[in-house]
CSV table of C-alpha atoms and ligand atoms in Angstrom, one decimal:
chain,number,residue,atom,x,y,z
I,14,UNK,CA,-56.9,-45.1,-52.6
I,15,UNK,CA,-58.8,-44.8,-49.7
I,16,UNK,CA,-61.0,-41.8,-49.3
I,17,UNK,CA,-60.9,-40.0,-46.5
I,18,UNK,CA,-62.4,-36.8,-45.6
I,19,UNK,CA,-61.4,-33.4,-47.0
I,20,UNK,CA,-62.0,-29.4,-45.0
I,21,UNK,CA,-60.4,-26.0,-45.9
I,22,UNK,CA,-60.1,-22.8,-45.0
I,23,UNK,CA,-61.7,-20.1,-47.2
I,24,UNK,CA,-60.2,-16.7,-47.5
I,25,UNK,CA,-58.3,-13.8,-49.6
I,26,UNK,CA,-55.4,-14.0,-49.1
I,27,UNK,CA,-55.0,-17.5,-48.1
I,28,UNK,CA,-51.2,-18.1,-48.8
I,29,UNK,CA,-50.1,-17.6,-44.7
I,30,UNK,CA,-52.5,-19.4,-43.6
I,31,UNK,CA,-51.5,-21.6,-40.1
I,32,UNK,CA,-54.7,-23.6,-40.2
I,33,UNK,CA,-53.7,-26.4,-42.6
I,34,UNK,CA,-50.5,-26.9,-40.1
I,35,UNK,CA,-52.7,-26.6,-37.3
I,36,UNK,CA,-55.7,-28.9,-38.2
I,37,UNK,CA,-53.2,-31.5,-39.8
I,38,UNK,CA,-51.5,-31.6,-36.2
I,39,UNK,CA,-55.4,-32.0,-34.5
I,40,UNK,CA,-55.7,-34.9,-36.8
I,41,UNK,CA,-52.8,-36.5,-36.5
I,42,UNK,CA,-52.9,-36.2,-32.7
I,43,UNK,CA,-56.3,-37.6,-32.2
I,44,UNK,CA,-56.3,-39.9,-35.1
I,45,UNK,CA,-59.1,-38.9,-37.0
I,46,UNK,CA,-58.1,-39.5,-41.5
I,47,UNK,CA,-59.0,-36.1,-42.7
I,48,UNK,CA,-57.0,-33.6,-45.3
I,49,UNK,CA,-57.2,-29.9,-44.8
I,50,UNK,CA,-56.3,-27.3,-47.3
I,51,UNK,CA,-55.8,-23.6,-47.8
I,52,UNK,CA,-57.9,-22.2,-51.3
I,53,UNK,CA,-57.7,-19.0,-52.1
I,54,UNK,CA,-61.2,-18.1,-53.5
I,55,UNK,CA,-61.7,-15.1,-55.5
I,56,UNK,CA,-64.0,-12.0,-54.4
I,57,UNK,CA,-67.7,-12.4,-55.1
I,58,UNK,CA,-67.2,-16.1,-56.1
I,59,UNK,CA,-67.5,-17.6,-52.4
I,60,UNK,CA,-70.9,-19.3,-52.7
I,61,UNK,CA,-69.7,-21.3,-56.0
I,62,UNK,CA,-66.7,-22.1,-54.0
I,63,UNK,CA,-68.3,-23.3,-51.3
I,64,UNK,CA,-71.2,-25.2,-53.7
I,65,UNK,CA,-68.0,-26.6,-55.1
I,66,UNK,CA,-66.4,-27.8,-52.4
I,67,UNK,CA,-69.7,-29.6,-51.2
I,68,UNK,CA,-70.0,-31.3,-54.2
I,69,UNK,CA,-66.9,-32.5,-54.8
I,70,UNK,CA,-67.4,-34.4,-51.2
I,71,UNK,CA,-66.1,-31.9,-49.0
I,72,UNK,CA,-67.3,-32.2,-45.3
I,73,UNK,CA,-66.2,-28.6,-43.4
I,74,UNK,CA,-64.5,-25.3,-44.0
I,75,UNK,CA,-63.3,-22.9,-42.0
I,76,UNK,CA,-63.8,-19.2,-43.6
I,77,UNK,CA,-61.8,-16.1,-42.7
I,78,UNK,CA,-61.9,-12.5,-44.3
I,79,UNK,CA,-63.0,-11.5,-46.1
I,80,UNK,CA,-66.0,-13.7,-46.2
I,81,UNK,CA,-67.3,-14.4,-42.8
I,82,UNK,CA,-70.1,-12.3,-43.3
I,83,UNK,CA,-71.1,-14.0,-46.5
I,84,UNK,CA,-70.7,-16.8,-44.7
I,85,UNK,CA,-72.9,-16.1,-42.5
I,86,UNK,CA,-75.5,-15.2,-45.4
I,87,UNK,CA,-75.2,-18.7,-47.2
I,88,UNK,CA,-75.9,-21.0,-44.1
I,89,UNK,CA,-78.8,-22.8,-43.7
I,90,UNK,CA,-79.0,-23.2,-40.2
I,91,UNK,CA,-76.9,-20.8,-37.5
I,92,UNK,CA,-75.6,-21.6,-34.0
I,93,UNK,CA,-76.3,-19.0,-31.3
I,94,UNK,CA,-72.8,-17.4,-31.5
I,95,UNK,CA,-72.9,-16.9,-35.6
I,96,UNK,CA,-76.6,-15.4,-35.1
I,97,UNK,CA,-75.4,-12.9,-32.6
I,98,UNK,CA,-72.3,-12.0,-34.5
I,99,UNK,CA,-74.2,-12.0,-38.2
I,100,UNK,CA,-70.5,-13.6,-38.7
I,101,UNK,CA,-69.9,-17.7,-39.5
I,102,UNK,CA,-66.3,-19.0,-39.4
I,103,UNK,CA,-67.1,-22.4,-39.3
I,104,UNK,CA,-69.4,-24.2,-42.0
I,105,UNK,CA,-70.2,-28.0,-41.9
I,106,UNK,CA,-73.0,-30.3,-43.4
I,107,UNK,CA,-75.8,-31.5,-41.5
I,108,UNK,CA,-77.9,-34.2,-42.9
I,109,UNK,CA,-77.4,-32.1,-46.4
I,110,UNK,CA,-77.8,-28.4,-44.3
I,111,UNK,CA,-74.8,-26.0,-44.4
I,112,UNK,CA,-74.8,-25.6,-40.8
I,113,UNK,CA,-73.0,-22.2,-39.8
I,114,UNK,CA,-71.0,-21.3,-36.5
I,115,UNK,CA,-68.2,-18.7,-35.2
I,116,UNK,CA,-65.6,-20.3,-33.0
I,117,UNK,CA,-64.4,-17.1,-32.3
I,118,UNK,CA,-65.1,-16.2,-29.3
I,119,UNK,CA,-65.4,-19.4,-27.5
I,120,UNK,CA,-61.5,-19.4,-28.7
I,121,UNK,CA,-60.5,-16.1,-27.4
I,122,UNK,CA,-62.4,-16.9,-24.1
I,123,UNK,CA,-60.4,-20.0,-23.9
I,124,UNK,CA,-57.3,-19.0,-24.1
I,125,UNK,CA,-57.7,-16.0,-21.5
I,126,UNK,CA,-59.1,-18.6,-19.2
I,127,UNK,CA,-57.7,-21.9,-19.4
I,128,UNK,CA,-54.4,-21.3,-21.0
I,129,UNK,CA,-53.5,-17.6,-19.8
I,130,UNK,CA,-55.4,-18.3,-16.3
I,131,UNK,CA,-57.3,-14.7,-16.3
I,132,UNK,CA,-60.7,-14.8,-14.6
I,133,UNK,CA,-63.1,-12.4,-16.3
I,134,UNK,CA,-65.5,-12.8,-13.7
I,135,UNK,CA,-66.1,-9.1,-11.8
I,136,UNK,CA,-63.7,-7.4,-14.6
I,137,UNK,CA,-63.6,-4.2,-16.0
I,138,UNK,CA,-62.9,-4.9,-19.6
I,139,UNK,CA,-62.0,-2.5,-22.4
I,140,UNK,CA,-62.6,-3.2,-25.7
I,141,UNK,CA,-60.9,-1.3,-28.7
I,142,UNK,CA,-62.3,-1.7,-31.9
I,143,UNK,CA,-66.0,-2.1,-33.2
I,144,UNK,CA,-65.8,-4.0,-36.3
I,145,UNK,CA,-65.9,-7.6,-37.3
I,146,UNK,CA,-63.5,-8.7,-34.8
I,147,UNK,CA,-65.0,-7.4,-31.7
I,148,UNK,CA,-68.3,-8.4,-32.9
I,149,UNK,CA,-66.8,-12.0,-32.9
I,150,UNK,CA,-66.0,-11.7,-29.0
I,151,UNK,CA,-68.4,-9.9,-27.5
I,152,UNK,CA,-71.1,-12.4,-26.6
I,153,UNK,CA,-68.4,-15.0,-25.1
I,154,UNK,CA,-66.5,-12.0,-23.0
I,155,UNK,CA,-70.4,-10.7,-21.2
I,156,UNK,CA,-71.5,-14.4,-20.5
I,157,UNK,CA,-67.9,-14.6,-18.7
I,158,UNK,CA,-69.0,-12.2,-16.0
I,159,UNK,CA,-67.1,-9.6,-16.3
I,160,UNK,CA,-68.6,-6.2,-13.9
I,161,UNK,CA,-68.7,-4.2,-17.2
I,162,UNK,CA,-67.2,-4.0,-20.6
I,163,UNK,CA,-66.4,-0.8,-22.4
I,164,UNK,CA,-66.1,-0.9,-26.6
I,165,UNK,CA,-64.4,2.3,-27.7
I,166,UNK,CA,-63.9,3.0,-31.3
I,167,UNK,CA,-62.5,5.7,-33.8
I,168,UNK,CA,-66.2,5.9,-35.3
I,169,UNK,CA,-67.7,6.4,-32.1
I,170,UNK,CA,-71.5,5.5,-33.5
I,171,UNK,CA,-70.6,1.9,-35.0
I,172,UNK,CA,-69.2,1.5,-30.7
I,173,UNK,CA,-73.0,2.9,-29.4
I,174,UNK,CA,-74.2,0.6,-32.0
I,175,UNK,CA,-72.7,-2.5,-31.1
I,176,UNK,CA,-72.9,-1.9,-27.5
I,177,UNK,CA,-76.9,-1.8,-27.9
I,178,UNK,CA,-77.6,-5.0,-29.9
I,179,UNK,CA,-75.5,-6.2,-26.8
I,180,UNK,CA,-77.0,-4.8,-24.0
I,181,UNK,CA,-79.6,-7.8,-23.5
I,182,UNK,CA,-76.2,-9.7,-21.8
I,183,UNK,CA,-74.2,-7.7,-19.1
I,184,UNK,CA,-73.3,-3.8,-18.9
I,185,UNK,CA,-71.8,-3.2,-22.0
I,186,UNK,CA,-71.1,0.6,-23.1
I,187,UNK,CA,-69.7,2.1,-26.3
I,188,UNK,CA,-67.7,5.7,-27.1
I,189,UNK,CA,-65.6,7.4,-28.5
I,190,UNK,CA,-61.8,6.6,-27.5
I,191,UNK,CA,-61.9,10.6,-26.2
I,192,UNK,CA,-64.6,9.2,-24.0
I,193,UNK,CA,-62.4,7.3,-22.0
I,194,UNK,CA,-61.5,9.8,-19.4
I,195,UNK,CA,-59.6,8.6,-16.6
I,196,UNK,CA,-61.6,5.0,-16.4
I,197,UNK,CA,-59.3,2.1,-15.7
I,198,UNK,CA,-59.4,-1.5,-16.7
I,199,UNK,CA,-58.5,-5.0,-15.8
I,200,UNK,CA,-58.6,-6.7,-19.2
I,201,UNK,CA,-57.7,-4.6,-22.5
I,202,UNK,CA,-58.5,-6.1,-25.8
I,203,UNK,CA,-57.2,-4.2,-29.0
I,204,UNK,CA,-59.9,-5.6,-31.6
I,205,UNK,CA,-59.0,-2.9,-34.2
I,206,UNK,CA,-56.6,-3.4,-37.0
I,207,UNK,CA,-54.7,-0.1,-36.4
I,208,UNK,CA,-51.8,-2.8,-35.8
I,209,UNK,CA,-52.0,-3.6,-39.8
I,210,UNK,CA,-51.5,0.4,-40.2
I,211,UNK,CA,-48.4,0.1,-37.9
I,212,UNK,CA,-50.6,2.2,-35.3
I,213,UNK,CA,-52.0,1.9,-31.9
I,214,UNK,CA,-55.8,3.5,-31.0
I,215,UNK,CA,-55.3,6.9,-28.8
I,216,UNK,CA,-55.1,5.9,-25.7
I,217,UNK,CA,-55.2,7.4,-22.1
I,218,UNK,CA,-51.8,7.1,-20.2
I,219,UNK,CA,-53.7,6.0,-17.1
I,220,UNK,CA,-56.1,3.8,-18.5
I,221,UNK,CA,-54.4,0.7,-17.1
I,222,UNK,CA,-55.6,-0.3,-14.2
I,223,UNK,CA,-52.8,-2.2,-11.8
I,224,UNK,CA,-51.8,-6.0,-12.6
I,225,UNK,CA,-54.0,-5.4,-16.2
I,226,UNK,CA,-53.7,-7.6,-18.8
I,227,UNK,CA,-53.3,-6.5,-22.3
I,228,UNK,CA,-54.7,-8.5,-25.3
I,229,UNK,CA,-54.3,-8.4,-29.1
I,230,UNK,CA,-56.4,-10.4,-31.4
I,231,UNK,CA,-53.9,-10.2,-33.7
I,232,UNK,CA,-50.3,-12.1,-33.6
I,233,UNK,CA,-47.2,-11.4,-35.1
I,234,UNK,CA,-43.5,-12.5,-35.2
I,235,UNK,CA,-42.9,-9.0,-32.8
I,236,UNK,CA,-44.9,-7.7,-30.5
I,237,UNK,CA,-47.8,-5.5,-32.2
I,238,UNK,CA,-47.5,-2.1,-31.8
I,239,UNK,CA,-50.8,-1.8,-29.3
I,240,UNK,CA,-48.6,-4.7,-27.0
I,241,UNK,CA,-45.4,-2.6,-27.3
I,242,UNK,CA,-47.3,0.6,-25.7
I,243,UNK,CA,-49.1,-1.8,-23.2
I,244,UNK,CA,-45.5,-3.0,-21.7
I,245,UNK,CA,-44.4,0.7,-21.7
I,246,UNK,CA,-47.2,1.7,-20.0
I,247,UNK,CA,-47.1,-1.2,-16.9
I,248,UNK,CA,-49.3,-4.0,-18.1
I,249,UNK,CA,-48.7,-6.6,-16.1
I,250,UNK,CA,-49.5,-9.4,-18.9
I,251,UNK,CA,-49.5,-8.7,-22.7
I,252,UNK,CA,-50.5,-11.6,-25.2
I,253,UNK,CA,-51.1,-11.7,-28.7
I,254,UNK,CA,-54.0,-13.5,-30.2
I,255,UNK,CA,-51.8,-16.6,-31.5
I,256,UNK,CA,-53.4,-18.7,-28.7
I,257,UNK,CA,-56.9,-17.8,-29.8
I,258,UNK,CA,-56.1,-18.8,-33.1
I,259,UNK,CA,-55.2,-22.3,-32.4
I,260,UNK,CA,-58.5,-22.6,-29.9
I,261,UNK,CA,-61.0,-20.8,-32.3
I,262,UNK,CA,-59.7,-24.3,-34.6
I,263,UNK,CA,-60.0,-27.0,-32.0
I,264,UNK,CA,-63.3,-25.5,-31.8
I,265,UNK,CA,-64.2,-26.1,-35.4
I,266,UNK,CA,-62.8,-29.5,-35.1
I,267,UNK,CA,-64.5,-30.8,-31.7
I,268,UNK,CA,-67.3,-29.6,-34.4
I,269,UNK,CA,-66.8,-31.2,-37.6
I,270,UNK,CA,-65.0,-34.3,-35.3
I,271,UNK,CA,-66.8,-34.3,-32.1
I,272,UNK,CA,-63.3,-35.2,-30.7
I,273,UNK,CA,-61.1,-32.7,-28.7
I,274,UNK,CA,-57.6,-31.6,-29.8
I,275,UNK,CA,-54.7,-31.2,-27.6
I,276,UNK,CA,-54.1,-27.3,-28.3
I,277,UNK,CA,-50.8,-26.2,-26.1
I,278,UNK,CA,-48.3,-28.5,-28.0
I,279,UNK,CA,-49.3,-26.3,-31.1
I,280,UNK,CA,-49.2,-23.7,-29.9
I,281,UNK,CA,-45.6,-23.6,-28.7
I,282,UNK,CA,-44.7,-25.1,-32.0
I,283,UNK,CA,-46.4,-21.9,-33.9
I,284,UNK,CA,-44.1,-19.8,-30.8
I,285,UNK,CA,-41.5,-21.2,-32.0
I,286,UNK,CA,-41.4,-21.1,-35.5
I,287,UNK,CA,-42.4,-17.3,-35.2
I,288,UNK,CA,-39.4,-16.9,-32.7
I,289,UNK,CA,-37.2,-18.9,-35.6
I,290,UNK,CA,-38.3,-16.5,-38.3
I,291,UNK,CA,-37.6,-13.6,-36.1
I,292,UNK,CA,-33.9,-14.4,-36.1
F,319,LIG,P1,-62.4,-6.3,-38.7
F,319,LIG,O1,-63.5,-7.2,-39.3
F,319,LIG,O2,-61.0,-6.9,-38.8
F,319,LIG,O3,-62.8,-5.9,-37.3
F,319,LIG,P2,-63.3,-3.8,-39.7
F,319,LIG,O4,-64.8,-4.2,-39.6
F,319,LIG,O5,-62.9,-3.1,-40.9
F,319,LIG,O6,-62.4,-5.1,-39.6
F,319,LIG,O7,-63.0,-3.0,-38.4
F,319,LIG,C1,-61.7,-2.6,-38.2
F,319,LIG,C2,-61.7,-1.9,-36.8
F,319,LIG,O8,-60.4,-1.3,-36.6
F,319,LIG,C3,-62.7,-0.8,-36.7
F,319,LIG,O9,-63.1,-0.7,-35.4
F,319,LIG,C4,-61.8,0.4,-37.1
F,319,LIG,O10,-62.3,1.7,-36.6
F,319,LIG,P3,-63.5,2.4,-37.5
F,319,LIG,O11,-64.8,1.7,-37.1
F,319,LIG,O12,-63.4,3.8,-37.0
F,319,LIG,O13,-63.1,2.3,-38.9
F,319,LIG,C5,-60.6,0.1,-36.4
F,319,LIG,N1,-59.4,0.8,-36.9
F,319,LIG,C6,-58.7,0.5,-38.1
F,319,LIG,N2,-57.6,1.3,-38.2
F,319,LIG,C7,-57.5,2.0,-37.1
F,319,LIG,C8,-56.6,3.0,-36.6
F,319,LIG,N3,-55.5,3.4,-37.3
F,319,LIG,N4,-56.8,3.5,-35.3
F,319,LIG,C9,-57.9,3.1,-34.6
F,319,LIG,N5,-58.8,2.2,-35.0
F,319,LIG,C10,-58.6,1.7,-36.2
């Protein structure tokens, strides 16, 4: 048998996990022999997993929640983007170092640039949400540019909070979402996971600014609840985080690789098979 390299993605739960479809379809495409797996690893048992996983020959893992943070915690060695965000969701060996990154944001930034064709440069940008996810984004959306970006949150502290450790890289503000007032915006990013709760933040009526673009990190078979009341309430362009998702892992496999996937023919394969499941 011919040995060939094995990665995985770490998480709880695991079981819908797209990346094993999405990095077999990277590898396949650029030719690189690798297998890529989903393991479910139990809660407070992620450093043995991952101790396990090296020894056994493993070369990379991606790691989603809950253990980015812990993550984070194990690596060795951190790239600018998983300092910032305290938050790794890419590990890899370097010359024996677990070497730790987060993709995330250079994904999201991705697919609002190159594949949705939104310039962030001189945009107002509202962020909604100040947890783990927008901590992810935050550093890629203030190096785009943007005039200003706004993080509102339903604990307004943990907003002022992450808007300060921020601050060194653009205007960045934080609030409550009451504080909103009658600001509009160009770029709306629901990083909260009010969608999970079948719920959309409180929102102004006339917080959308004219041609704005509406954004979910999250993705769904249907349109999440925050992109529902963005259509309803004229957003010019609603998109759900599927795209990010797919960029956030060619990403982690220009990484582990240092070859570039092809990302928009997986993309409208994951489209479709979410449109197929919706029928
Ligand atoms: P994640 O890592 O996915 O961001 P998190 O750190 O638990 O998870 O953060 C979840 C975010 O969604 C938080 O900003 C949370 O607001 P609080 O900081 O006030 O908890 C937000 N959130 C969750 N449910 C929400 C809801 N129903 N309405 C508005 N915001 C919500």
């Amino acid at each position: 048998m011919v040995d060939v390299d094995q990665y995985a993605v770490f998480g709880n739960p695991i079981a819908h996990s797209k990346s094993p479809f999405i990095h077999s379809h990277f590898a396949e495409e650029t030719g690189q022999a690798l297998t890529y797996t989903a393991i479910l690893v139990e809660r407070g048992n992620f450093p043995n997993a991952v101790a396990a996983f090296r020894a056994t020959g493993g070369k990379g893992l991606n790691v989603t929640v809950p253990f980015k943070a812990e993550a984070y915690a194990i690596a060795e060695a951190h790239s600018s983007w998983a300092m910032r965000a305290c938050a790794v969701n890419t590990l890899y060996f370097v010359d024996g170092r677990l070497y730790g990154d987060n993709t995330d944001g250079v994904g999201l930034l991705r697919d609002l640039t190159h594949n949705l064709g939104l310039s962030l440069s001189g945009a107002r940008v509202l962020i909604l949400g100040a947890g783990g996810a927008a901590q992810g984004i935050l550093q890629s959306l203030l190096m785009a540019s943007p005039r200003s970006v706004f993080i509102a949150n339903r604990t307004p502290i943990r907003a002022h909070e992450l808007a300060r450790r921020y601050s060194d890289l653009g205007l960045v503000a934080g609030g409550g979402f009451d504080s909103l007032g009658e600001a509009q915006y160009d770029l709306v990013i629901n990083a909260t996971s009010a969608s999970l709760q079948g719920e959309t933040p409180p929102l102004p009526d006339g917080l959308l600014a004219e041609g704005v673009w509406c954004y979910d990190l999250m993705y769904a078979a249907t349109p999440t609840p925050f992109l529902r009341w963005a259509t309803e309430h004229g957003a010019e362009k609603v998109a759900d985080g599927l795209g990010m998702l797919v960029e956030q892992a060619a990403e982690a496999f220009f990484l582990w690789r240092g070859v570039r996937p092809t990302t928009a023919p997986v993309i409208r394969v994951l489209r479709e098979h979410n449109q197929q499941y919706n029928q």
